[in-house]
């Protein structure tokens, strides 16, 4: 089916609604034809592959037409339509046709020039959507890569800082232990010296009282006169 859009017809995914019979693959078409349909043999026909190749070749030129500005975009529309017409002409110049299989039969019929151009337009739109999604995926991949790189750098910085702290600890701790040991050794040496000095002091010997003094001490005191 199709619906009118301006001065052109737009295919409402005729190849999607087409329920051709399996016998259609044996119909009256050749490998250069573009077959409208969802069947795998339609996509794999050489004419369909050639159409996709031509669309890819002219895609940048087709998109760049939007960069041209003129009154009411008349030039842009004319350039785009010309590109699509040239793609259709290239298919036909190679002996190909744009065919649709009649419902419930194996007979393929050629569609009009307007419908053929609409088919090319559909291919261009599909490619545009694919390119946009591809660009979105590329930016997302780049963003994730940058994010992972930043987090990795942060982790690397933390690891380096931890290694630095570890080296600092392994360097400082022994020094503190040595200082403490030296201080304790100094106190021990000082205490030993004091004790040694105290034992070496000569104390006066106790004097043994003489007999005279003992006698004197034993003589009773005289009573006063």
Short mmCIF file of C-alpha atoms in Angstrom, two decimals:
data_model
loop_
_atom_site.label_atom_id
_atom_site.label_comp_id
_atom_site.label_asym_id
_atom_site.label_seq_id
_atom_site.Cartn_x
_atom_site.Cartn_y
_atom_site.Cartn_z
CA UNK A 1 0.00 0.00 0.00
CA UNK A 2 1.04 3.61 -0.34
CA UNK A 3 -0.08 7.03 0.77
CA UNK A 4 0.24 10.39 -0.92
CA UNK A 5 2.69 12.86 0.62
CA UNK A 6 2.90 16.22 -1.16
CA UNK A 7 3.66 15.61 -4.80
CA UNK A 8 5.24 12.21 -4.13
CA UNK A 9 4.10 8.82 -2.94
CA UNK A 10 5.61 7.36 0.19
CA UNK A 11 5.70 3.60 0.55
CA UNK A 12 4.18 2.49 3.84
CA UNK A 13 6.71 -0.27 4.13
CA UNK A 14 5.20 -2.16 1.23
CA UNK A 15 7.87 -4.77 1.57
CA UNK A 16 6.85 -5.26 5.22
CA UNK A 17 3.15 -5.84 4.48
CA UNK A 18 3.81 -7.96 1.44
CA UNK A 19 3.00 -11.59 2.31
CA UNK A 20 4.21 -13.16 -0.89
CA UNK A 21 4.03 -16.90 -1.21
CA UNK A 22 7.24 -18.96 -1.07
CA UNK A 23 6.81 -19.63 -4.79
CA UNK A 24 7.59 -15.94 -5.37
CA UNK A 25 11.30 -16.68 -5.15
CA UNK A 26 10.93 -18.61 -8.40
CA UNK A 27 9.09 -15.75 -10.09
CA UNK A 28 9.80 -13.68 -13.17
CA UNK A 29 12.71 -11.57 -11.90
CA UNK A 30 16.47 -11.51 -12.43
CA UNK A 31 19.43 -10.97 -10.13
CA UNK A 32 19.72 -7.28 -11.08
CA UNK A 33 16.19 -6.44 -9.91
CA UNK A 34 15.37 -4.76 -6.62
CA UNK A 35 12.74 -6.90 -4.91
CA UNK A 36 10.35 -5.36 -2.38
CA UNK A 37 9.63 -7.83 0.38
CA UNK A 38 10.72 -9.10 3.78
CA UNK A 39 11.87 -12.48 2.59
CA UNK A 40 15.53 -13.33 2.96
CA UNK A 41 15.88 -14.08 -0.74
CA UNK A 42 14.77 -10.49 -1.44
CA UNK A 43 17.51 -8.99 0.73
CA UNK A 44 20.09 -11.33 -0.74
CA UNK A 45 19.24 -10.61 -4.37
CA UNK A 46 22.10 -8.86 -6.17
CA UNK A 47 19.88 -5.93 -7.18
CA UNK A 48 19.00 -5.23 -3.54
CA UNK A 49 22.66 -5.41 -2.54
CA UNK A 50 23.57 -3.05 -5.36
CA UNK A 51 20.92 -0.58 -4.19
CA UNK A 52 22.40 -0.54 -0.67
CA UNK A 53 25.86 0.00 -2.11
CA UNK A 54 24.70 2.96 -4.22
CA UNK A 55 22.93 4.48 -1.21
CA UNK A 56 26.14 4.23 0.83
CA UNK A 57 28.14 5.81 -1.98
CA UNK A 58 25.81 8.81 -2.32
CA UNK A 59 24.90 9.18 1.37
CA UNK A 60 27.39 11.92 2.27
CA UNK A 61 26.49 13.85 -0.85
CA UNK A 62 22.81 13.44 -0.02
CA UNK A 63 23.27 14.65 3.57
CA UNK A 64 25.50 17.56 2.56
CA UNK A 65 22.65 18.91 0.44
CA UNK A 66 21.05 20.06 3.71
CA UNK A 67 23.99 22.41 4.23
CA UNK A 68 22.97 24.40 1.18
CA UNK A 69 20.63 27.25 2.00
CA UNK A 70 18.45 29.08 -0.42
CA UNK A 71 14.94 30.49 -0.54
CA UNK A 72 12.43 27.92 0.79
CA UNK A 73 15.13 25.22 0.50
CA UNK A 74 14.15 24.70 -3.12
CA UNK A 75 17.72 23.91 -4.12
CA UNK A 76 18.12 21.39 -1.30
CA UNK A 77 15.00 19.46 -2.28
CA UNK A 78 15.98 19.55 -5.93
CA UNK A 79 19.48 18.23 -5.19
CA UNK A 80 18.18 15.42 -3.01
CA UNK A 81 15.57 14.36 -5.53
CA UNK A 82 18.21 14.40 -8.25
CA UNK A 83 20.44 12.07 -6.22
CA UNK A 84 17.58 9.62 -5.70
CA UNK A 85 16.65 9.71 -9.37
CA UNK A 86 20.26 9.00 -10.31
CA UNK A 87 20.33 5.97 -8.00
CA UNK A 88 17.16 4.61 -9.62
CA UNK A 89 18.61 5.28 -13.06
CA UNK A 90 21.81 3.44 -12.12
CA UNK A 91 19.80 0.35 -11.13
CA UNK A 92 17.86 0.41 -14.39
CA UNK A 93 20.99 1.03 -16.44
CA UNK A 94 22.36 -2.24 -15.06
CA UNK A 95 19.28 -4.11 -16.28
CA UNK A 96 17.46 -3.98 -12.98
CA UNK A 97 13.88 -3.13 -12.10
CA UNK A 98 12.00 -2.29 -8.90
CA UNK A 99 9.53 -5.15 -8.47
CA UNK A 100 6.76 -6.08 -6.08
CA UNK A 101 5.20 -9.52 -5.98
CA UNK A 102 1.45 -9.68 -6.47
CA UNK A 103 -0.43 -10.96 -3.45
CA UNK A 104 -0.86 -14.75 -3.30
CA UNK A 105 0.99 -15.30 -6.55
CA UNK A 106 4.47 -15.70 -7.94
CA UNK A 107 4.11 -12.86 -10.42
CA UNK A 108 6.40 -9.86 -9.91
CA UNK A 109 5.28 -6.50 -11.28
CA UNK A 110 7.33 -3.37 -11.78
CA UNK A 111 6.43 -0.36 -9.64
CA UNK A 112 6.28 3.24 -10.83
CA UNK A 113 9.15 5.72 -10.90
CA UNK A 114 7.65 7.61 -7.95
CA UNK A 115 7.46 4.42 -5.88
CA UNK A 116 11.01 3.49 -6.86
CA UNK A 117 12.23 6.89 -5.64
CA UNK A 118 10.27 6.36 -2.41
CA UNK A 119 12.06 3.03 -2.01
CA UNK A 120 15.43 4.76 -2.35
CA UNK A 121 14.30 7.39 0.17
CA UNK A 122 13.48 4.61 2.61
CA UNK A 123 16.97 3.16 2.22
CA UNK A 124 18.53 6.58 2.84
CA UNK A 125 16.47 7.09 6.00
CA UNK A 126 17.43 3.66 7.31
CA UNK A 127 21.10 4.42 6.71
CA UNK A 128 20.75 7.79 8.45
CA UNK A 129 19.27 6.13 11.55
CA UNK A 130 22.05 3.56 11.51
CA UNK A 131 24.74 6.24 11.26
CA UNK A 132 23.22 8.27 14.10
CA UNK A 133 23.06 5.21 16.34
CA UNK A 134 26.63 4.38 15.42
CA UNK A 135 27.72 7.90 16.40
CA UNK A 136 25.85 7.67 19.72
CA UNK A 137 27.53 4.34 20.47
CA UNK A 138 30.92 5.79 19.61
CA UNK A 139 30.45 8.76 21.98
CA UNK A 140 29.18 6.46 24.72
CA UNK A 141 32.18 4.18 24.31
CA UNK A 142 34.51 7.17 24.43
CA UNK A 143 32.78 8.51 27.56
CA UNK A 144 33.04 5.16 29.33
CA UNK A 145 36.68 4.84 28.35
CA UNK A 146 37.42 8.33 29.71
CA UNK A 147 35.50 7.57 32.90
CA UNK A 148 37.34 4.29 33.42
CA UNK A 149 40.65 6.00 32.73
CA UNK A 150 39.95 8.68 35.35
CA UNK A 151 38.93 6.11 37.96
CA UNK A 152 41.99 4.04 37.12
CA UNK A 153 44.22 7.09 37.55
CA UNK A 154 42.61 7.78 40.93
CA UNK A 155 43.19 4.20 42.04
CA UNK A 156 46.74 4.38 40.79
CA UNK A 157 47.27 7.59 42.76
CA UNK A 158 45.90 5.97 45.90
CA UNK A 159 48.20 3.00 45.43
CA UNK A 160 51.22 5.24 44.98
CA UNK A 161 50.25 7.22 48.07
CA UNK A 162 49.86 3.99 50.06
CA UNK A 163 53.26 2.81 48.88
CA UNK A 164 54.76 6.15 49.89
CA UNK A 165 53.15 5.97 53.32
CA UNK A 166 54.36 2.40 53.71
CA UNK A 167 57.91 3.39 52.84
CA UNK A 168 57.71 6.31 55.24
CA UNK A 169 56.49 4.06 58.05
CA UNK A 170 59.15 1.43 57.43
CA UNK A 171 61.76 4.19 57.52
CA UNK A 172 60.49 6.12 60.55
CA UNK A 173 59.56 3.28 62.89
CA UNK A 174 63.08 1.82 63.25
CA UNK A 175 64.47 5.30 63.96
CA UNK A 176 62.00 5.77 66.78
CA UNK A 177 62.89 2.36 68.15
CA UNK A 178 66.58 3.18 67.99
CA UNK A 179 66.04 6.51 69.76
CA UNK A 180 64.03 4.83 72.50
CA UNK A 181 66.66 2.11 72.91
CA UNK A 182 69.42 4.70 73.11
CA UNK A 183 67.49 6.65 75.72
CA UNK A 184 66.92 3.52 77.81
CA UNK A 185 70.58 2.54 77.46
CA UNK A 186 71.64 6.00 78.56
CA UNK A 187 69.44 5.78 81.66
CA UNK A 188 70.83 2.35 82.49
CA UNK A 189 74.41 3.56 82.15
CA UNK A 190 73.73 6.59 84.33
CA UNK A 191 72.14 4.43 87.02
CA UNK A 192 75.06 1.99 86.94
CA UNK A 193 77.56 4.82 87.30
CA UNK A 194 75.68 6.24 90.25
CA UNK A 195 75.57 2.89 91.98
CA UNK A 196 79.25 2.31 91.30
CA UNK A 197 80.16 5.72 92.70
CA UNK A 198 78.05 5.13 95.77
CA UNK A 199 79.77 1.83 96.61
CA UNK A 200 83.28 3.28 96.19
CA UNK A 201 82.85 6.02 98.85
CA UNK A 202 85.06 5.26 101.92
CA UNK A 203 83.02 5.26 105.03
CA UNK A 204 84.73 5.94 108.41
CA UNK A 205 85.43 2.81 110.45
CA UNK A 206 83.80 2.50 113.81
CA UNK A 207 86.45 3.26 116.62
CA UNK A 208 86.92 0.70 119.30
CA UNK A 209 86.82 2.42 122.69
CA UNK A 210 90.13 2.30 124.63
CA UNK A 211 90.34 0.71 128.13
CA UNK A 212 91.06 4.08 129.69
CA UNK A 213 87.94 5.50 128.28
CA UNK A 214 86.09 2.49 129.46
CA UNK A 215 87.55 2.93 132.94
CA UNK A 216 86.63 6.56 132.94
CA UNK A 217 83.25 5.75 131.90
CA UNK A 218 82.98 3.18 134.64
CA UNK A 219 84.30 5.62 137.41
CA UNK A 220 81.31 6.99 139.15
CA UNK A 221 81.04 10.69 139.20
CA UNK A 222 82.09 12.58 142.25
CA UNK A 223 79.47 13.93 144.44
CA UNK A 224 79.57 17.65 144.95
CA UNK A 225 81.11 18.95 148.25
#
